[in-house]
Short mmCIF file of C-alpha atoms in Angstrom, two decimals:
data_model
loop_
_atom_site.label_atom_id
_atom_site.label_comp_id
_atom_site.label_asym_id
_atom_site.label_seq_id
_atom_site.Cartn_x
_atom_site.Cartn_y
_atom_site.Cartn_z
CA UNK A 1 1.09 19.50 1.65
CA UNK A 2 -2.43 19.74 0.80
CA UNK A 3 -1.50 20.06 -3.39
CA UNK A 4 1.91 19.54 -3.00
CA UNK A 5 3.14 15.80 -4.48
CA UNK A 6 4.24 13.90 -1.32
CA UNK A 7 8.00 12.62 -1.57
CA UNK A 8 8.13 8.74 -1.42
CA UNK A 9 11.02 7.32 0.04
CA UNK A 10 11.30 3.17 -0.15
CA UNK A 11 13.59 1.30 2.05
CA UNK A 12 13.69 -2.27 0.35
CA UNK A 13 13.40 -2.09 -3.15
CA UNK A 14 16.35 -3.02 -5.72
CA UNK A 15 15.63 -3.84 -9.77
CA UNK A 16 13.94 -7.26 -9.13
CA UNK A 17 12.17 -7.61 -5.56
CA UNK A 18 8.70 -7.47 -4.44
CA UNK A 19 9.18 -3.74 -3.74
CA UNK A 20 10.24 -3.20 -7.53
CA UNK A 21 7.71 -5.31 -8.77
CA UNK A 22 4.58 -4.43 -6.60
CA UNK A 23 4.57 -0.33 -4.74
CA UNK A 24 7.02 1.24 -7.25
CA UNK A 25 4.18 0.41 -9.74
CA UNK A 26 1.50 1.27 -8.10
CA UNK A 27 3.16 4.62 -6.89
CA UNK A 28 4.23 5.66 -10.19
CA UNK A 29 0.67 5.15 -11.64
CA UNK A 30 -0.66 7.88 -8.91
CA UNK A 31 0.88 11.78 -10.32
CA UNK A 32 0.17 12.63 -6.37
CA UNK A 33 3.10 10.69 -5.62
CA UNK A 34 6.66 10.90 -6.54
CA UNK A 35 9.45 8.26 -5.97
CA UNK A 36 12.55 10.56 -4.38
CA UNK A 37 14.92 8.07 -2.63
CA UNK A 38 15.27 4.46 -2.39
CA UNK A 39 17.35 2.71 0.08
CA UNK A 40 18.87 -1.46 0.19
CA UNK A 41 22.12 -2.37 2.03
CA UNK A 42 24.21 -2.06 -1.02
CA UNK A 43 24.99 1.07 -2.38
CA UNK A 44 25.39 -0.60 -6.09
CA UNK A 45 21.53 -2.64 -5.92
CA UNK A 46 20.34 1.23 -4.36
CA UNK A 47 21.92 3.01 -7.18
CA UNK A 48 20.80 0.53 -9.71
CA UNK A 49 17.46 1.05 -8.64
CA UNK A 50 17.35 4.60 -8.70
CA UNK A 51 18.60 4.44 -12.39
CA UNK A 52 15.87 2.31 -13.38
CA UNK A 53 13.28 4.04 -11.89
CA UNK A 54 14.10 7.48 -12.95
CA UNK A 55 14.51 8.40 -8.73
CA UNK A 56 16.61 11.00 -7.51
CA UNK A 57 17.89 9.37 -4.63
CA UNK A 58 19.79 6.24 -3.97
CA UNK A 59 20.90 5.24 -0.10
CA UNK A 60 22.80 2.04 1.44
CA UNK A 61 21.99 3.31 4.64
CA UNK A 62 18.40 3.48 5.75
CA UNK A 63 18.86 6.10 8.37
CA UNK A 64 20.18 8.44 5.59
CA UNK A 65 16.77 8.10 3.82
CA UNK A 66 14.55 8.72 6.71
CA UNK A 67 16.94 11.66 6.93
CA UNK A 68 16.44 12.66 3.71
CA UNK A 69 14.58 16.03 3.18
CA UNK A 70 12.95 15.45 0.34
CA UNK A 71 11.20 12.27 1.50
CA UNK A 72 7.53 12.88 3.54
CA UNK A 73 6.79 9.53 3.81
CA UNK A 74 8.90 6.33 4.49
CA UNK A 75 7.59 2.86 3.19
CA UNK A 76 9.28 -0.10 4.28
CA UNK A 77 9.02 -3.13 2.57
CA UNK A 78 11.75 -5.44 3.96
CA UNK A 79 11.68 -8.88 5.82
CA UNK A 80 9.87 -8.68 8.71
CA UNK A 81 12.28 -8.68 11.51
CA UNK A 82 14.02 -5.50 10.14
CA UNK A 83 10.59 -3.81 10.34
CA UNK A 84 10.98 -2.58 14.25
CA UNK A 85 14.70 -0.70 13.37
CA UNK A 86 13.54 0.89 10.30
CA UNK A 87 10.44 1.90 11.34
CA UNK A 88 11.95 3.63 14.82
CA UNK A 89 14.25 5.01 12.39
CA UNK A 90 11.52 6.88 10.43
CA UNK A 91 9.27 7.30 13.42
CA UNK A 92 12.71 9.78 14.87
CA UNK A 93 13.35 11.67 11.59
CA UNK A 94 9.29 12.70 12.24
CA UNK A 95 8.27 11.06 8.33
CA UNK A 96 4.73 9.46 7.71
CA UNK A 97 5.34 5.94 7.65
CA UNK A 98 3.68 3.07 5.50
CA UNK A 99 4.74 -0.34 6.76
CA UNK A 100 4.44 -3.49 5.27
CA UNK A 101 2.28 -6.08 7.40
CA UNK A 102 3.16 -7.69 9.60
CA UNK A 103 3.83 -3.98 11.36
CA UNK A 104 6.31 -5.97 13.79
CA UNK A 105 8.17 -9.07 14.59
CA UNK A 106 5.27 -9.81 17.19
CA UNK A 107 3.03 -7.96 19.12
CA UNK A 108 4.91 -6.29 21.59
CA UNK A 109 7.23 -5.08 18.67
CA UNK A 110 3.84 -3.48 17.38
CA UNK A 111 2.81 -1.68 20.47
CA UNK A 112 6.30 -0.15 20.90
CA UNK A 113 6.10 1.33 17.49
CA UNK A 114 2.46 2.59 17.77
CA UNK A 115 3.28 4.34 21.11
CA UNK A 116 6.70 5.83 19.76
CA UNK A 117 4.80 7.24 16.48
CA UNK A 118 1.87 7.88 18.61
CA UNK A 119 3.98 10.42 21.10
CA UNK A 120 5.36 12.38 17.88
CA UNK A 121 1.62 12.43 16.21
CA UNK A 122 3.08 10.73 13.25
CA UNK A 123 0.79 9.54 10.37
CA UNK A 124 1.38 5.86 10.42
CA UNK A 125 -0.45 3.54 7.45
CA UNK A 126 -0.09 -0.64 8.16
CA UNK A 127 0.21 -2.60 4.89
CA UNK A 128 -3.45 -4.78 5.16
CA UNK A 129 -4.03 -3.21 1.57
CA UNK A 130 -6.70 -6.36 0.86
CA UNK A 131 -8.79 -3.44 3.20
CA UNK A 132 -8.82 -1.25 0.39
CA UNK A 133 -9.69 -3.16 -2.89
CA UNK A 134 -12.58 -2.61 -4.37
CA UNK A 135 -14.02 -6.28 -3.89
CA UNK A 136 -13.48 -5.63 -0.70
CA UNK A 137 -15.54 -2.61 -0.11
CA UNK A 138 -18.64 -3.54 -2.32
CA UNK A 139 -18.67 -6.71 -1.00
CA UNK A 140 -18.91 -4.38 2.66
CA UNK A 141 -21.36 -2.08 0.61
CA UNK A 142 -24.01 -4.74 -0.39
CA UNK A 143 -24.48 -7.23 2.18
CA UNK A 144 -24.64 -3.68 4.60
CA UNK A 145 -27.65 -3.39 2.33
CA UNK A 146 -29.00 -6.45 3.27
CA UNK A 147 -28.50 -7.88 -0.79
CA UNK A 148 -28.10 -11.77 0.77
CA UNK A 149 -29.94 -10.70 3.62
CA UNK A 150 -28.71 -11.46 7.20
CA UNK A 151 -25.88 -13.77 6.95
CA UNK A 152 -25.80 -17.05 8.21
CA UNK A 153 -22.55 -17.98 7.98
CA UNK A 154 -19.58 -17.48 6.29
CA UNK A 155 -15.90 -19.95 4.78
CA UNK A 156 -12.74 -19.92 3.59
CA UNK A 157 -10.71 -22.41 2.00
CA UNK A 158 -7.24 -21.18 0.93
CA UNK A 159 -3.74 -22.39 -0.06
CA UNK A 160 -0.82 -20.94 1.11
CA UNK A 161 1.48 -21.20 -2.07
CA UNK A 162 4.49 -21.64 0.28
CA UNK A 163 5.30 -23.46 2.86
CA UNK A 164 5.06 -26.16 0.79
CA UNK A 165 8.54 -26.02 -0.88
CA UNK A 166 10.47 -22.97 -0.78
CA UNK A 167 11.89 -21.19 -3.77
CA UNK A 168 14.97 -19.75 -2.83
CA UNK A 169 16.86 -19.53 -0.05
CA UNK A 170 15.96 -15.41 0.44
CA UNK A 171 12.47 -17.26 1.32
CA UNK A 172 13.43 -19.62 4.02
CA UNK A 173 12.98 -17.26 6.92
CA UNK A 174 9.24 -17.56 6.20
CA UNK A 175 9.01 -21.34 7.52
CA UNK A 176 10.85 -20.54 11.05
CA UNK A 177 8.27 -19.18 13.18
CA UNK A 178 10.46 -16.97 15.25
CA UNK A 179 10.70 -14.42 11.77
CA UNK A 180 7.15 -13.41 12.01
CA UNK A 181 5.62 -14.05 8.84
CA UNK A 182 4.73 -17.57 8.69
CA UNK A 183 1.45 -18.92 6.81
CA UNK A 184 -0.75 -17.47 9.39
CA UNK A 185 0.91 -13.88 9.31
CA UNK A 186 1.21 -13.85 5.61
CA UNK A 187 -2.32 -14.97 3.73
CA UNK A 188 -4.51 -15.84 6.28
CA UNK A 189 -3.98 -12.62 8.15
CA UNK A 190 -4.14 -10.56 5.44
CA UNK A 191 -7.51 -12.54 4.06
CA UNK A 192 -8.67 -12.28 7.37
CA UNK A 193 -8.26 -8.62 7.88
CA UNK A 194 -10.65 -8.11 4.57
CA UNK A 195 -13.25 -10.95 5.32
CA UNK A 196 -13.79 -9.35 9.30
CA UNK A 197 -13.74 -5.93 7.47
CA UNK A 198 -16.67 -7.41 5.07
CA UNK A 199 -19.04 -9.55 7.59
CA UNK A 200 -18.10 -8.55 11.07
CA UNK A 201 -15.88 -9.09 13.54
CA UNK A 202 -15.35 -12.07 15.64
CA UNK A 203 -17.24 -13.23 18.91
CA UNK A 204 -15.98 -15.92 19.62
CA UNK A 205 -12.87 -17.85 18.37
CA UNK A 206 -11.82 -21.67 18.45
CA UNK A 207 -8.65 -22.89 16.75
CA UNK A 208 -6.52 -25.68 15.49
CA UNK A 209 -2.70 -25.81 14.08
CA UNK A 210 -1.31 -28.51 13.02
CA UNK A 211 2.89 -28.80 11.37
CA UNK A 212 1.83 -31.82 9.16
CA UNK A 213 5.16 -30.81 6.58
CA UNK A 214 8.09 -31.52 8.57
CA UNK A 215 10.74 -30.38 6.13
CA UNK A 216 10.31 -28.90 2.76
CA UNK A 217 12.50 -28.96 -0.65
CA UNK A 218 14.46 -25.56 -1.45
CA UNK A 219 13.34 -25.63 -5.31
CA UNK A 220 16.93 -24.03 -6.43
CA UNK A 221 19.28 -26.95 -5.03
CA UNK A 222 17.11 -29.88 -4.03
CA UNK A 223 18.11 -30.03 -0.49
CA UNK A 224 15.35 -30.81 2.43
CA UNK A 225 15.15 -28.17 4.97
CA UNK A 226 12.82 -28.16 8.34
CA UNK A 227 10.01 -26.55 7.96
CA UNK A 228 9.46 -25.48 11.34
CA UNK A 229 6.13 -23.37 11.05
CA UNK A 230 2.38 -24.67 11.38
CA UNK A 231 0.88 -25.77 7.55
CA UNK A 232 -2.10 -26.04 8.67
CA UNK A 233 -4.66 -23.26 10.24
CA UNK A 234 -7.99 -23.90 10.66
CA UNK A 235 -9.97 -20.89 12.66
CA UNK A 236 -13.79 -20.81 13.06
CA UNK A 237 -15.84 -19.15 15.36
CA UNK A 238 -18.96 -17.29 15.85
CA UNK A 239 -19.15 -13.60 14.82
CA UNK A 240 -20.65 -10.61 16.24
CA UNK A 241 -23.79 -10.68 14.38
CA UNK A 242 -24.51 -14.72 15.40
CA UNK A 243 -22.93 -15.84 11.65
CA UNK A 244 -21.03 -19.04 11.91
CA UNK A 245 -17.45 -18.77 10.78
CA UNK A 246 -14.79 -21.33 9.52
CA UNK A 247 -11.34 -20.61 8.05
CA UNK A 248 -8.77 -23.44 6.60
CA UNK A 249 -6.06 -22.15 5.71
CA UNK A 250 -3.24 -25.04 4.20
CA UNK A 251 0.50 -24.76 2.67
CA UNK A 252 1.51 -25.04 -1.26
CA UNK A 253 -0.98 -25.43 -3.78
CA UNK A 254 -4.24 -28.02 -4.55
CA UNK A 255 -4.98 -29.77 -7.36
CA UNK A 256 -8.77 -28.20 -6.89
CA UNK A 257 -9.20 -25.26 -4.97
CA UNK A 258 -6.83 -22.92 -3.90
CA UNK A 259 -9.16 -20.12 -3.19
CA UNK A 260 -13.01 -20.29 -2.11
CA UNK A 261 -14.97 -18.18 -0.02
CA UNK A 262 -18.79 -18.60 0.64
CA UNK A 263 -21.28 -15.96 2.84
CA UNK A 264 -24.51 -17.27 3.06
CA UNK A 265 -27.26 -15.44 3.73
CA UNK A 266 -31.15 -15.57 4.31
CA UNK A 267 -31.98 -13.93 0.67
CA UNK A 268 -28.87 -15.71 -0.94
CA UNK A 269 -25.41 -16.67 -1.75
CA UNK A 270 -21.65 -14.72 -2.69
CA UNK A 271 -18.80 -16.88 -4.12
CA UNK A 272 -15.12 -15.37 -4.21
CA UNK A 273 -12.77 -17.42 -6.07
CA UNK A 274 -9.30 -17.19 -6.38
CA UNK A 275 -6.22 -19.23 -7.78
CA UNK A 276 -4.17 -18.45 -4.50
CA UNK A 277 -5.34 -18.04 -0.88
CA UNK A 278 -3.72 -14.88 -0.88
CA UNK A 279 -6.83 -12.46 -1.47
CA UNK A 280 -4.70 -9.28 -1.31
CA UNK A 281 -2.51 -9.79 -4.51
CA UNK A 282 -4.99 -12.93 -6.13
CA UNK A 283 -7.06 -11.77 -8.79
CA UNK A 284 -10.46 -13.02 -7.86
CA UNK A 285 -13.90 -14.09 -9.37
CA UNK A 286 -17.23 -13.07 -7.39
CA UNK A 287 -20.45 -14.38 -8.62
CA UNK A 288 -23.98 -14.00 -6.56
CA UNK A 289 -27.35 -16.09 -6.53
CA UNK A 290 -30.41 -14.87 -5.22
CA UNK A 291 -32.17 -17.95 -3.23
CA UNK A 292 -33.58 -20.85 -5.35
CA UNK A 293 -31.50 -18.94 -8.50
CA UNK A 294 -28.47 -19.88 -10.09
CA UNK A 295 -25.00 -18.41 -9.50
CA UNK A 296 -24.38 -15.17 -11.82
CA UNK A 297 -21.64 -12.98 -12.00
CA UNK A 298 -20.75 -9.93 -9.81
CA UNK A 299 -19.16 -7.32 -11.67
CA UNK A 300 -17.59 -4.52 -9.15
CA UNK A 301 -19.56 -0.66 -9.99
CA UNK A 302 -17.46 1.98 -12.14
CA UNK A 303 -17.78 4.28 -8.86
CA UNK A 304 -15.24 1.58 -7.09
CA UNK A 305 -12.89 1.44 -9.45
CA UNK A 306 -9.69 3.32 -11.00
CA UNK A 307 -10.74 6.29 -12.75
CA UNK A 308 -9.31 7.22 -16.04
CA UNK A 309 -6.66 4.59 -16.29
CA UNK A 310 -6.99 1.10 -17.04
CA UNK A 311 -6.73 -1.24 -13.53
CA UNK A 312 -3.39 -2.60 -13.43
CA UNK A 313 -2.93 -6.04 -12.85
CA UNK A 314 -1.64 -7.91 -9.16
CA UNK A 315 0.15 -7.90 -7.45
CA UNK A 316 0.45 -3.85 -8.62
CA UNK A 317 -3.37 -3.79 -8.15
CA UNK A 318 -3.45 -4.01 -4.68
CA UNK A 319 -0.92 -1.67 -3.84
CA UNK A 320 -2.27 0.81 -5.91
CA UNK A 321 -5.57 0.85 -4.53
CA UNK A 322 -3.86 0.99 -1.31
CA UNK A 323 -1.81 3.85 -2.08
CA UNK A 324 -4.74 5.74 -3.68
CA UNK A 325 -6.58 5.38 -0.03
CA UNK A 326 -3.35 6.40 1.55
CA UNK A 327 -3.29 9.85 -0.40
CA UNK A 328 -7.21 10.31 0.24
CA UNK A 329 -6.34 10.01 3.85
CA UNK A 330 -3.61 12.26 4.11
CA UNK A 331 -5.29 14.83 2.04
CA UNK A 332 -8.47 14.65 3.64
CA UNK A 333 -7.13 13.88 7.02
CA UNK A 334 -9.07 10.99 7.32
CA UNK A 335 -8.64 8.01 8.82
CA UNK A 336 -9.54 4.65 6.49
CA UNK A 337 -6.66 2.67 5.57
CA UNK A 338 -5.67 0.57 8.55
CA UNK A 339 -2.66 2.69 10.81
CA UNK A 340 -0.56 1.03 13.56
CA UNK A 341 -3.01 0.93 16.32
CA UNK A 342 -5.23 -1.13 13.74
CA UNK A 343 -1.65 -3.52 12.66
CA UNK A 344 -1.43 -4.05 17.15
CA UNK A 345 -5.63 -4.82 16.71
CA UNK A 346 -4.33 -7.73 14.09
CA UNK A 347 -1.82 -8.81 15.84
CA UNK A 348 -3.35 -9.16 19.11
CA UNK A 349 -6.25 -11.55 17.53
CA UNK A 350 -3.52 -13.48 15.97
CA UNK A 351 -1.95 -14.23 19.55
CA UNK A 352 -5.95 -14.99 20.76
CA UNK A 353 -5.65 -17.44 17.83
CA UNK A 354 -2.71 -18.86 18.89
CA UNK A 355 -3.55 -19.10 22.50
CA UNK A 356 -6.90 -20.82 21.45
CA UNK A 357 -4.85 -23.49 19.42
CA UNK A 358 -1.88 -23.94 22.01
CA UNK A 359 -4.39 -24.68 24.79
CA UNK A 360 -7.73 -26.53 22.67
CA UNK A 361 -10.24 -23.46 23.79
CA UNK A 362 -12.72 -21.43 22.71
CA UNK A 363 -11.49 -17.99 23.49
CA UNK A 364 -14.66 -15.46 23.28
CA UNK A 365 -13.20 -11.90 22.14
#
């Protein structure tokens, strides 16, 4: 496969979706790739799809697609409690697998896929694509090179867009915990994979939840619903290199700010902006100030970007930077873009997180 395109199969994606609006984008903007089978549970949405797309392929049952030939790799970008079928599924028919995050419904979920895609020596890729933006790694690039010096300490403040009210009623598994992708799973875990990626990772950890929304409006008929998850996530801690860390994470959206992000350092100052807390699909703003200067603005280096095509837009952005990693890795059998083993790594702090809230403790990592 080293020139040959690899065959993308998508289990999730129908004319309107995320999927359809987000990888199919960002796949069709990389020649490497090509779109050969898409898969929903109706054969008409599948088929509608396919049409629209100009794919080859169009399936109502996903173990058909994984089955499919002419598909090397398998993404799946479906709710989050389907994740642990389909991706079994895939991991069986012996297909590369790309995986939305959260990789499972939990982390025991997690560490059965791993092991199961482990045992076949499957490539596996876990959807933290904030990992591979290219704020992401020249922000890692410069303050490696000591540009605000040693850092000092490091915060987020972020809204969660959700959680707040919900939209429709597709989105009301995401405010009942026992789905999986709550306000912690969704933003702040994907923010925080980036922002440990960036500055270091943790030391120590100290956390508080708190479920100040007790029910929530469904925007599309009025009606109050319980809103059963925590809207309120505050995480700080100390980090590996002594910087002091604080995270507040906090449903729907602010009047002020929705997105800021500070790392301060003994030679100066980064500011990352935002108009959502979600940093992997936000379009952000990052300006830097040497000490005792005044804030200027960061642009990212040609060298990190797109070349030869203009940088889509988010949420395509994202995905296509993430799928441009994903190709370097299979063709140079490397090993950058976060797999499973690095989705179980994510989901076991998230339970440290949660154990440190649950019981009032510092939990040292």
């Amino acid at each position: 496969m080293k020139n040959d395109k690899i065959r993308v199969g998508i289990i999730g994606a129908n004319t309107t979706n995320w999927a359809s609006k987000s990888h199919i984008p960002a796949l069709k903007l990389i020649p490497e790739f090509e779109l050969t089978a898409v898969g929903t549970t109706k054969l008409s949405s599948a088929k509608e799809a396919a049409e629209k797309f100009g794919i080859k392929y169009a399936f109502d049952n996903a173990f058909d697609l994984v089955s499919c030939p002419d598909v090397d790799l398998v993404v799946i970008a479906v709710k989050v409690p389907h994740h642990y079928k389909l991706v079994k599924a895939a991991t069986e028919a012996g297909k590369m697998i790309y995986c939305e995050w959260p990789l499972g419904n939990g982390t025991k979920e997690a560490e059965d896929l791993t092991e199961m895609a482990e045992a076949k020596g499957l490539r596996t890729f876990t959807g933290l694509q904030a990992l591979s933006l290219p704020e992401t790694l020249y922000l890692k690039k410069v303050i490696a090179d000591g540009l605000i010096g040693d850092v000092l300490s490091s915060g987020i403040i972020g809204s969660g867009g959700m959680w707040a009210d919900i939209r429709s009623e597709e989105n009301l598994y995401l405010i009942d915990p026992a789905n999986g992708a709550t306000m912690l799973e969704v933003p702040f875990a994907h923010t925080l994979a980036a922002y440990l990626h960036i500055i270091g990772k943790y030391k120590t950890i100290s956390a508080t939840f708190a479920r100040r929304r007790k029910e929530v409006t469904l925007l599309t008929t009025g009606e109050k619903v319980p809103q059963l998850s925590n809207d309120q996530v505050v995480v700080s801690g100390i980090l590996e290199g002594g910087a002091v860390s604080n995270i507040h994470y906090r449903s729907g959206m602010s009047a002020g700010t929705n997105f800021l992000w500070e790392i301060n350092g003994t030679k100066g100052d980064i500011l990352i902006t935002g108009d959502l807390g979600h940093y992997q699909l936000t379009p952000v703003n990052i300006q830097y100030a040497a000490s005792g200067n005044k804030l200027q603005q960061m642009e990212i280096p040609t060298e990190f970007l797109a070349a030869g095509i203009q940088t889509p837009g988010q949420p395509v952005r994202g995905l296509y930077f993430a799928y441009k990693a994903v190709l370097a890795d299979i063709r140079n059998n490397t090993r950058h873009v976060p797999d499973f083993k690095d989705g179980v790594a994510m989901h076991k702090l998230l339970d440290n997180i949660r154990i440190s809230a649950d019981e009032g403790k510092t939990i040292a990592l």
